[in-house]
Short mmCIF file of C-alpha atoms in Angstrom, two decimals:
data_model
loop_
_atom_site.label_atom_id
_atom_site.label_comp_id
_atom_site.label_asym_id
_atom_site.label_seq_id
_atom_site.Cartn_x
_atom_site.Cartn_y
_atom_site.Cartn_z
CA MET A 1 6.31 -7.21 119.14
CA ALA A 2 2.66 -6.16 119.16
CA THR A 3 0.23 -8.71 120.64
CA PHE A 4 -3.09 -7.73 119.05
CA GLU A 5 -5.56 -9.77 117.01
CA PRO A 6 -6.74 -7.54 114.12
CA LEU A 7 -10.30 -8.87 114.06
CA ASN A 8 -11.85 -5.55 113.05
CA LEU A 9 -9.53 -5.25 110.07
CA LYS A 10 -9.93 -8.90 109.08
CA ARG A 11 -13.71 -8.58 108.79
CA ARG A 12 -13.33 -5.77 106.25
CA PHE A 13 -10.19 -6.99 104.45
CA ASN A 14 -10.36 -8.60 100.99
CA GLY A 15 -6.75 -9.74 100.94
CA THR A 16 -4.72 -11.81 103.39
CA LEU A 17 -3.60 -10.89 106.90
CA LEU A 18 -0.68 -12.84 108.31
CA LEU A 19 0.48 -12.97 111.93
CA PRO A 20 3.58 -14.63 113.42
CA GLY A 21 2.88 -18.34 113.56
CA ASP A 22 0.69 -18.41 110.44
CA ALA A 23 1.83 -20.90 107.82
CA GLU A 24 2.67 -18.26 105.20
CA TYR A 25 4.15 -15.68 107.58
CA GLU A 26 7.81 -16.70 107.25
CA ALA A 27 7.80 -16.39 103.47
CA ALA A 28 5.77 -13.17 103.58
CA ARG A 29 8.13 -11.37 105.94
CA ARG A 30 11.23 -11.98 103.80
CA VAL A 31 12.63 -9.31 101.49
CA HIS A 32 15.10 -9.43 98.60
CA ASN A 33 18.19 -8.71 100.73
CA GLY A 34 18.98 -11.77 102.83
CA ALA A 35 20.92 -9.62 105.31
CA ILE A 36 17.63 -8.05 106.43
CA ASP A 37 15.87 -10.29 108.96
CA ARG A 38 12.94 -8.55 110.62
CA ARG A 39 9.71 -9.78 112.18
CA PRO A 40 6.65 -7.57 111.67
CA ALA A 41 3.63 -8.02 113.91
CA LEU A 42 1.33 -8.08 110.89
CA VAL A 43 1.66 -8.52 107.12
CA ALA A 44 -1.31 -7.12 105.21
CA ILE A 45 -1.30 -8.48 101.65
CA CYS A 46 -3.73 -6.10 99.97
CA ALA A 47 -6.10 -7.20 97.21
CA ASP A 48 -7.37 -3.76 96.18
CA ALA A 49 -7.37 -0.04 96.94
CA ASP A 50 -9.87 -0.43 99.77
CA ASP A 51 -7.49 -2.83 101.50
CA VAL A 52 -4.67 -0.30 101.31
CA ARG A 53 -6.81 2.45 102.79
CA ARG A 54 -8.05 0.18 105.59
CA ALA A 55 -4.52 -0.98 106.36
CA VAL A 56 -3.30 2.60 106.67
CA GLU A 57 -6.20 3.49 108.95
CA PHE A 58 -5.59 0.41 111.11
CA ALA A 59 -1.87 1.15 111.41
CA ARG A 60 -2.56 4.73 112.47
CA GLU A 61 -5.20 3.66 114.98
CA HIS A 62 -2.80 1.20 116.62
CA GLN A 63 0.27 3.43 116.18
CA LEU A 64 2.12 0.75 114.25
CA LEU A 65 5.42 1.41 112.54
CA THR A 66 4.50 0.86 108.89
CA ALA A 67 6.53 -0.41 105.96
CA VAL A 68 5.19 -0.39 102.40
CA ARG A 69 6.27 -3.13 100.01
CA SER A 70 5.91 -3.02 96.24
CA GLY A 71 8.69 -5.42 95.18
CA GLY A 72 10.72 -5.75 98.38
CA HIS A 73 13.95 -4.51 96.78
CA SER A 74 14.83 -1.85 99.33
CA GLN A 75 18.33 -3.05 100.10
CA VAL A 76 18.38 -1.30 103.47
CA GLY A 77 15.12 -2.93 104.53
CA HIS A 78 12.61 -0.11 104.24
CA SER A 79 9.99 -2.59 102.98
CA THR A 80 9.89 -4.45 106.30
CA CYS A 81 10.13 -3.71 110.02
CA ASP A 82 10.29 -5.25 113.48
CA GLY A 83 7.08 -5.26 115.48
CA GLY A 84 5.09 -3.13 113.05
CA MET A 85 3.03 -3.66 109.94
CA ILE A 86 3.90 -4.39 106.31
CA ILE A 87 1.42 -3.10 103.75
CA ASP A 88 2.15 -5.48 100.88
CA LEU A 89 0.92 -4.39 97.44
CA SER A 90 1.62 -7.69 95.67
CA GLY A 91 -2.09 -8.31 95.09
CA LEU A 92 -2.48 -5.11 93.05
CA LYS A 93 -1.52 -6.66 89.71
CA GLU A 94 -3.88 -5.06 87.20
CA ILE A 95 -2.27 -3.98 83.92
CA ARG A 96 -4.33 -2.22 81.22
CA VAL A 97 -2.52 -1.20 78.04
CA ALA A 98 -4.20 1.23 75.64
CA ARG A 99 -2.17 0.65 72.49
CA GLU A 100 -3.80 3.38 70.42
CA ARG A 101 -3.16 5.98 73.14
CA ALA A 102 0.28 4.56 74.10
CA ILE A 103 -0.67 4.54 77.77
CA ALA A 104 -0.62 1.85 80.47
CA ASN A 105 -2.52 1.85 83.77
CA VAL A 106 -0.75 -0.38 86.27
CA GLY A 107 -1.34 -1.61 89.81
CA GLY A 108 1.22 -0.68 92.44
CA GLY A 109 2.19 -4.31 93.07
CA VAL A 110 3.33 -5.03 89.51
CA ARG A 111 6.98 -5.86 88.89
CA ALA A 112 9.05 -4.54 85.99
CA ALA A 113 9.11 -7.82 84.06
CA GLU A 114 5.32 -8.11 84.27
CA LEU A 115 4.79 -4.64 82.85
CA ASP A 116 7.42 -5.16 80.15
CA ARG A 117 5.71 -8.36 78.98
CA ALA A 118 2.33 -6.65 78.78
CA THR A 119 3.55 -3.61 76.86
CA GLN A 120 5.92 -5.50 74.57
CA ALA A 121 3.01 -7.68 73.50
CA VAL A 122 1.86 -4.64 71.50
CA GLY A 123 5.35 -3.33 70.62
CA LEU A 124 5.51 -0.63 73.31
CA ALA A 125 7.47 0.02 76.50
CA THR A 126 8.01 2.59 79.18
CA VAL A 127 11.30 3.28 80.94
CA LEU A 128 11.86 0.68 83.65
CA GLY A 129 14.85 -0.49 85.64
CA GLN A 130 17.34 -3.12 84.58
CA CYS A 131 16.23 -5.63 87.24
CA PRO A 132 13.12 -7.61 86.13
CA SER A 133 11.88 -8.34 89.67
CA VAL A 134 11.92 -4.76 90.99
CA GLY A 135 8.54 -3.32 91.98
CA ILE A 136 7.34 -0.45 89.81
CA GLY A 137 5.98 1.53 92.77
CA GLY A 138 9.32 2.07 94.48
CA LEU A 139 11.14 2.36 91.15
CA THR A 140 8.86 5.11 89.86
CA THR A 141 8.56 7.22 92.98
CA GLY A 142 12.32 7.04 93.50
CA GLY A 143 13.14 8.07 89.94
CA GLY A 144 13.77 5.00 87.80
CA PHE A 145 16.82 4.62 85.56
CA GLY A 146 16.83 2.17 82.65
CA TRP A 147 18.11 1.33 79.17
CA LEU A 148 15.66 3.76 77.54
CA THR A 149 16.57 6.71 79.77
CA GLY A 150 18.76 8.46 77.20
CA SER A 151 15.93 8.49 74.68
CA HIS A 152 12.88 8.84 76.94
CA GLY A 153 13.98 10.04 80.39
CA LEU A 154 13.47 8.42 83.76
CA THR A 155 10.57 6.23 84.81
CA CYS A 156 9.15 9.16 86.78
CA ASP A 157 9.39 11.38 83.68
CA ASN A 158 6.97 8.98 81.96
CA LEU A 159 4.45 8.98 84.80
CA LEU A 160 1.24 10.70 83.71
CA SER A 161 -0.77 10.28 86.90
CA ALA A 162 -1.05 8.15 90.03
CA GLN A 163 -3.68 7.13 92.53
CA VAL A 164 -2.15 7.70 95.96
CA VAL A 165 -3.31 6.67 99.43
CA THR A 166 -2.08 9.33 101.83
CA ALA A 167 -1.26 9.11 105.53
CA ASP A 168 -4.85 9.88 106.59
CA GLY A 169 -6.22 6.97 104.53
CA ALA A 170 -7.60 9.20 101.76
CA GLN A 171 -7.21 8.26 98.09
CA MET A 172 -6.41 11.03 95.65
CA ARG A 173 -5.29 11.45 92.08
CA ALA A 174 -1.91 13.09 91.53
CA ALA A 175 -1.30 14.58 88.08
CA ALA A 176 -0.25 17.79 86.39
CA ASP A 177 -3.85 19.02 86.56
CA GLU A 178 -4.82 17.68 90.00
CA ASN A 179 -2.88 17.80 93.27
CA ASP A 180 0.10 18.92 91.24
CA ASP A 181 2.26 19.43 94.31
CA LEU A 182 1.84 15.76 95.25
CA PHE A 183 2.51 14.78 91.64
CA TRP A 184 5.74 16.79 91.69
CA ALA A 185 6.84 15.14 94.95
CA ILE A 186 6.19 11.50 94.03
CA ARG A 187 8.39 11.85 90.95
CA GLY A 188 11.64 11.33 92.82
CA GLY A 189 10.60 11.87 96.44
CA GLY A 190 10.13 8.17 97.11
CA GLY A 191 7.52 6.77 99.49
CA ASN A 192 7.45 9.82 101.74
CA PHE A 193 4.06 11.13 100.63
CA GLY A 194 1.79 8.14 100.29
CA ILE A 195 1.28 4.75 98.69
CA ALA A 196 1.05 4.66 94.89
CA ILE A 197 -1.65 2.06 94.27
CA GLN A 198 -2.11 2.74 90.56
CA LEU A 199 0.23 4.39 88.08
CA GLU A 200 -0.39 5.65 84.55
CA TYR A 201 2.58 5.64 82.16
CA ARG A 202 3.41 7.06 78.77
CA LEU A 203 4.57 4.29 76.39
CA HIS A 204 6.97 4.37 73.45
CA PRO A 205 7.46 2.16 70.39
CA VAL A 206 10.25 -0.29 71.25
CA GLY A 207 11.06 -3.48 69.37
CA GLN A 208 14.39 -5.05 68.73
CA VAL A 209 17.51 -3.37 70.15
CA VAL A 210 21.22 -3.96 69.76
CA GLY A 211 22.69 -4.95 73.07
CA GLY A 212 24.39 -7.35 75.42
CA ILE A 213 27.16 -7.58 78.00
CA LEU A 214 30.88 -8.00 77.31
CA SER A 215 33.24 -9.17 80.08
CA TYR A 216 37.02 -8.74 80.20
CA PRO A 217 39.78 -9.87 82.56
CA LEU A 218 39.98 -7.72 85.68
CA VAL A 219 43.55 -6.70 84.80
CA GLN A 220 42.06 -4.70 81.90
CA ALA A 221 39.78 -2.66 84.15
CA ARG A 222 41.84 0.54 84.17
CA GLU A 223 42.13 0.49 80.38
CA GLY A 224 38.45 -0.42 80.17
CA PHE A 225 37.25 2.56 82.20
CA ALA A 226 39.26 4.92 80.01
CA PHE A 227 37.95 3.23 76.86
CA VAL A 228 34.31 3.62 77.93
CA ARG A 229 34.90 7.27 78.81
CA GLY A 230 36.11 7.93 75.25
CA LEU A 231 33.38 5.81 73.69
CA LEU A 232 30.60 7.71 75.43
CA SER A 233 31.96 11.07 74.35
CA ARG A 234 31.07 10.06 70.78
CA GLN A 235 27.63 8.49 71.37
CA GLY A 236 24.18 10.05 71.49
CA ASP A 237 20.86 9.49 73.26
CA ALA A 238 20.09 6.08 71.75
CA LEU A 239 22.92 4.32 73.57
CA GLY A 240 22.45 3.22 77.17
CA VAL A 241 25.62 2.00 78.88
CA SER A 242 26.40 0.52 82.27
CA PHE A 243 29.92 -0.63 83.09
CA GLY A 244 32.42 -1.46 85.80
CA ILE A 245 33.52 -4.31 88.02
CA ARG A 246 31.12 -7.20 88.60
CA PRO A 247 31.23 -10.87 89.61
CA LEU A 248 31.36 -13.53 86.91
CA GLY A 249 31.38 -17.05 88.28
CA GLU A 250 34.19 -17.38 90.81
CA SER A 251 36.04 -14.26 89.73
CA SER A 252 35.57 -10.54 89.16
CA VAL A 253 35.67 -8.98 85.70
CA PHE A 254 35.45 -5.63 84.00
CA ALA A 255 32.19 -5.54 82.05
CA ILE A 256 30.42 -3.26 79.59
CA ALA A 257 26.64 -3.58 79.13
CA VAL A 258 25.14 -1.69 76.20
CA CYS A 259 21.68 -1.18 74.75
CA PHE A 260 21.31 0.73 71.47
CA CYS A 261 17.63 1.49 70.89
CA GLY A 262 17.94 3.33 67.59
CA ASP A 263 18.10 2.02 64.03
CA ALA A 264 20.21 -1.15 64.03
CA ASN A 265 22.13 0.11 60.99
CA ASP A 266 23.30 3.09 63.04
CA ALA A 267 24.85 0.78 65.63
CA LYS A 268 27.71 -0.34 63.34
CA PRO A 269 30.20 2.37 64.45
CA LEU A 270 29.51 1.41 68.08
CA LEU A 271 30.08 -2.28 67.37
CA ASP A 272 33.27 -1.53 65.47
CA GLU A 273 34.60 0.56 68.34
CA LEU A 274 33.77 -2.08 70.93
CA GLN A 275 35.55 -4.67 68.81
CA SER A 276 38.64 -2.47 68.71
CA PHE A 277 39.06 -2.47 72.50
CA ALA A 278 39.97 -6.05 73.41
CA CYS A 279 38.80 -9.61 73.05
CA PRO A 280 36.10 -10.34 75.65
CA ILE A 281 36.25 -13.50 77.72
CA ASP A 282 32.47 -13.74 77.82
CA GLY A 283 29.37 -12.26 76.21
CA SER A 284 28.35 -10.69 72.93
CA ILE A 285 26.58 -7.67 71.44
CA SER A 286 23.91 -8.37 68.83
CA PRO A 287 20.35 -7.54 67.77
CA LEU A 288 17.92 -8.99 70.31
CA PRO A 289 14.37 -8.45 71.56
CA TYR A 290 13.99 -5.71 74.14
CA LEU A 291 12.51 -8.22 76.61
CA GLN A 292 15.69 -10.26 76.40
CA MET A 293 17.78 -7.14 76.99
CA GLN A 294 15.72 -6.40 80.09
CA SER A 295 16.51 -9.85 81.50
CA LEU A 296 20.30 -9.68 81.14
CA SER A 297 20.96 -7.76 84.37
CA SER A 298 18.78 -9.70 86.76
CA GLY A 299 20.96 -8.93 89.79
CA SER A 300 21.60 -11.14 92.78
CA PRO A 301 19.15 -13.95 93.58
CA SER A 302 16.58 -13.14 96.23
CA GLY A 303 17.91 -14.03 99.67
CA THR A 304 21.53 -13.14 98.92
CA CYS A 305 23.10 -11.03 101.67
CA LEU A 306 23.94 -7.59 100.27
CA HIS A 307 25.31 -4.23 101.25
CA ASN A 308 25.43 -1.39 98.74
CA ILE A 309 25.73 2.35 98.61
CA GLY A 310 26.52 4.81 95.85
CA GLY A 311 26.64 8.34 94.54
CA PHE A 312 27.06 10.51 91.45
CA ILE A 313 30.17 11.80 89.70
CA ARG A 314 30.14 14.37 86.94
CA GLU A 315 33.40 13.17 85.38
CA LEU A 316 35.23 9.86 85.23
CA SER A 317 38.70 11.34 85.70
CA ASP A 318 42.00 9.45 85.69
CA LYS A 319 42.27 9.96 89.44
CA ALA A 320 38.77 8.60 89.96
CA ILE A 321 39.66 5.53 87.89
CA ASP A 322 42.84 5.02 89.94
CA THR A 323 40.77 5.20 93.13
CA ILE A 324 38.26 2.65 91.83
CA ILE A 325 41.04 0.22 90.91
CA GLU A 326 42.68 0.55 94.33
CA CYS A 327 39.36 -0.02 96.08
CA VAL A 328 38.72 -3.17 94.07
CA ARG A 329 42.22 -4.49 94.77
CA SER A 330 41.69 -4.02 98.50
CA ASN A 331 38.86 -6.58 98.53
CA PRO A 332 39.96 -10.09 97.49
CA CYS A 333 36.38 -11.44 97.48
CA ALA A 334 34.96 -12.04 93.99
CA SER A 335 31.39 -11.15 95.02
CA LYS A 336 31.80 -7.40 94.70
CA SER A 337 30.82 -4.80 92.18
CA PHE A 338 31.69 -1.18 91.42
CA TRP A 339 29.08 -0.34 88.80
CA PHE A 340 28.35 2.82 86.81
CA ASP A 341 25.32 4.01 84.83
CA ARG A 342 25.58 6.72 82.20
CA TYR A 343 23.32 9.72 82.90
CA HIS A 344 22.64 11.52 79.64
CA GLY A 345 20.13 12.51 77.02
CA ALA A 346 16.45 13.04 77.79
CA MET A 347 16.79 12.77 81.57
CA CYS A 348 19.20 15.69 81.51
CA ARG A 349 16.91 17.88 79.42
CA VAL A 350 14.37 18.07 82.24
CA ALA A 351 14.95 21.11 84.46
CA GLN A 352 15.97 20.27 88.04
CA PRO A 353 12.95 22.06 89.58
CA ALA A 354 10.49 20.26 87.26
CA THR A 355 10.32 17.10 89.41
CA ALA A 356 11.62 16.08 92.82
CA PHE A 357 14.33 13.91 91.21
CA PRO A 358 17.48 15.98 91.72
CA VAL A 359 20.09 14.76 89.18
CA ARG A 360 19.49 16.44 85.85
CA GLU A 361 22.99 16.69 84.46
CA ALA A 362 25.31 14.41 82.53
CA GLY A 363 27.60 12.16 84.49
CA PHE A 364 27.66 8.76 86.10
CA GLY A 365 25.62 7.27 88.89
CA PHE A 366 27.56 4.57 90.71
CA LEU A 367 26.77 1.78 93.13
CA ILE A 368 29.30 -0.12 95.22
CA GLU A 369 28.02 -3.53 96.34
CA ALA A 370 29.26 -6.64 98.12
CA GLU A 371 27.57 -10.00 98.61
CA TRP A 372 28.13 -12.82 101.07
CA ASN A 373 26.61 -16.09 102.11
CA SER A 374 24.22 -15.99 105.06
CA SER A 375 26.53 -18.30 107.00
CA ALA A 376 29.53 -16.00 106.52
CA ASN A 377 30.61 -12.90 108.42
CA GLY A 378 29.52 -9.95 106.31
CA ARG A 379 31.32 -7.30 108.36
CA PRO A 380 34.43 -7.15 106.10
CA GLN A 381 32.23 -6.69 103.06
CA VAL A 382 30.16 -3.95 104.68
CA ASP A 383 33.35 -2.18 105.75
CA TRP A 384 34.78 -2.43 102.23
CA VAL A 385 31.68 -0.84 100.67
CA ASN A 386 31.68 2.00 103.20
CA GLN A 387 35.42 2.62 102.86
CA SER A 388 35.16 2.62 99.07
CA LEU A 389 32.40 5.22 99.20
CA LYS A 390 34.62 7.35 101.45
CA ALA A 391 37.43 7.04 98.93
CA MET A 392 35.13 8.31 96.17
CA GLU A 393 34.10 11.44 98.09
CA PRO A 394 36.66 13.75 96.42
CA PHE A 395 35.07 13.00 93.04
CA SER A 396 31.41 12.84 94.08
CA ALA A 397 28.71 15.49 93.90
CA ASP A 398 26.36 16.15 96.81
CA ILE A 399 23.28 15.54 94.69
CA THR A 400 22.65 11.91 93.82
CA TYR A 401 20.00 9.35 92.99
CA VAL A 402 18.49 8.81 96.44
CA ALA A 403 17.82 5.12 95.73
CA ASN A 404 21.60 4.63 95.86
CA LEU A 405 22.09 6.21 99.27
CA GLY A 406 22.19 2.93 101.16
CA ALA A 407 21.92 3.17 104.94
CA ASP A 408 19.68 5.87 106.39
CA SER A 409 21.42 9.23 106.62
CA PRO A 410 19.28 12.36 107.11
CA GLU A 411 22.20 14.60 106.21
CA ARG A 412 22.85 12.76 102.95
CA VAL A 413 19.16 12.73 102.04
CA ARG A 414 19.01 16.50 102.46
CA SER A 415 22.14 17.15 100.41
CA SER A 416 21.17 14.62 97.73
CA TYR A 417 17.99 16.52 96.85
CA GLY A 418 19.87 19.80 96.62
CA PRO A 419 17.57 22.83 96.12
CA ASN A 420 14.52 20.54 95.82
CA TYR A 421 14.66 19.50 99.48
CA THR A 422 12.98 22.60 100.91
CA ARG A 423 9.91 22.18 98.70
CA LEU A 424 9.78 18.45 99.46
CA SER A 425 9.81 19.16 103.19
CA LEU A 426 6.88 21.58 102.83
CA ILE A 427 4.86 19.06 100.80
CA LYS A 428 5.67 16.40 103.38
CA ARG A 429 4.19 18.65 106.07
CA LYS A 430 1.00 19.01 104.02
CA TYR A 431 0.41 15.33 103.24
CA ASP A 432 2.17 13.55 106.12
CA PRO A 433 2.77 15.99 109.01
CA ASP A 434 3.25 13.16 111.55
CA ASN A 435 5.78 11.35 109.35
CA PHE A 436 3.64 8.21 109.24
CA PHE A 437 5.57 7.14 106.11
CA GLN A 438 9.01 7.18 107.68
CA LEU A 439 10.52 3.91 106.42
CA ASN A 440 12.15 5.38 103.33
CA GLN A 441 14.96 7.80 102.57
CA ASN A 442 13.09 10.07 104.91
CA ILE A 443 12.22 13.69 104.33
CA ALA A 444 11.32 15.43 107.57
CA PRO A 445 8.13 17.54 107.58
CA ALA A 446 8.96 21.25 107.61
#
């Protein structure tokens, strides 16, 4: 643990600096995953862009390991550290929506629910994740999958520009017409290249959707996976679907979450087909405001102990389904999930070299997750997640959504980016040759 008093930084800092022992330190050091318990030497809660630049300069001067926090949802703990510095963006909350231009300019500390509320107030939205409390900075630079992805691509596909603080403390604009190599890299390359302090998004008209979550007894899971596979073969871009095993109360269920963002009249065949499958034990599908749809998959409460890791499969084969069912049966705990997102539509019409995000083909991203109480032994749950991932290897592609990689693995990071990794490594050398931004799914400088 560092033992300095950052007086020089404090004199020039507009936000709040917290040291161990300060009244607000304990709350400030916590992250979403309760299994992560680290004690930074300094938490710098930035109020503006100048604060971010000064924090970066201070961290470099004192050779502090540095974590950047937008929403704190890095499940492996990249948004905190022991003995180093957290650059917390939670004070960067500005949201400016230009309705007539269908554009939003957003501070890097904004969370998805905050941006959704601001854009939906004028009947617009951009593609954001399905968890309302996730920070937009990490979501966007990592890729960003959401209910609107089939129609409008990933979050990073809707990024028009960003203000980025780089490892030398400089602030620069990244866009198609300015620092285009940096712009390419931050659309899928994560936090490797700098801190996104302001992001500009393309917006789309979005009002009421048809959606909801249906839950079925776990014994129907095998039949349910096969049903969803057939259903999706007959559905177009407007339908977003996530499905799989998830907790419901004290038990596990098979669940299907759907969001149809086209004309409500066109959703009738979908509703008829869902009704033909089985009688759900919980949930419904109906017309509802998009904001309500965005709140349905809120995820685990902050502070829950979690371990998750995932991958990408091109096909949901019978053998893959059998493997999923066996994995689920091997873990008697109800607090587990084996969840799939449908990759399709607009995100797959972007060429793989066009952005750093590597997965540009139809298939299914999956995430295996287990939860436990902080007073319990989480080792069995961690082992189950890791063993389940191993069991899925015969069906999994090397490329995957890097946000689902889980624990740090340089080999998996390299393979996940596929042919994009070499270019990412060269851009990393240009903007961060000393690997100052290393607490992420790290890309080594070439």
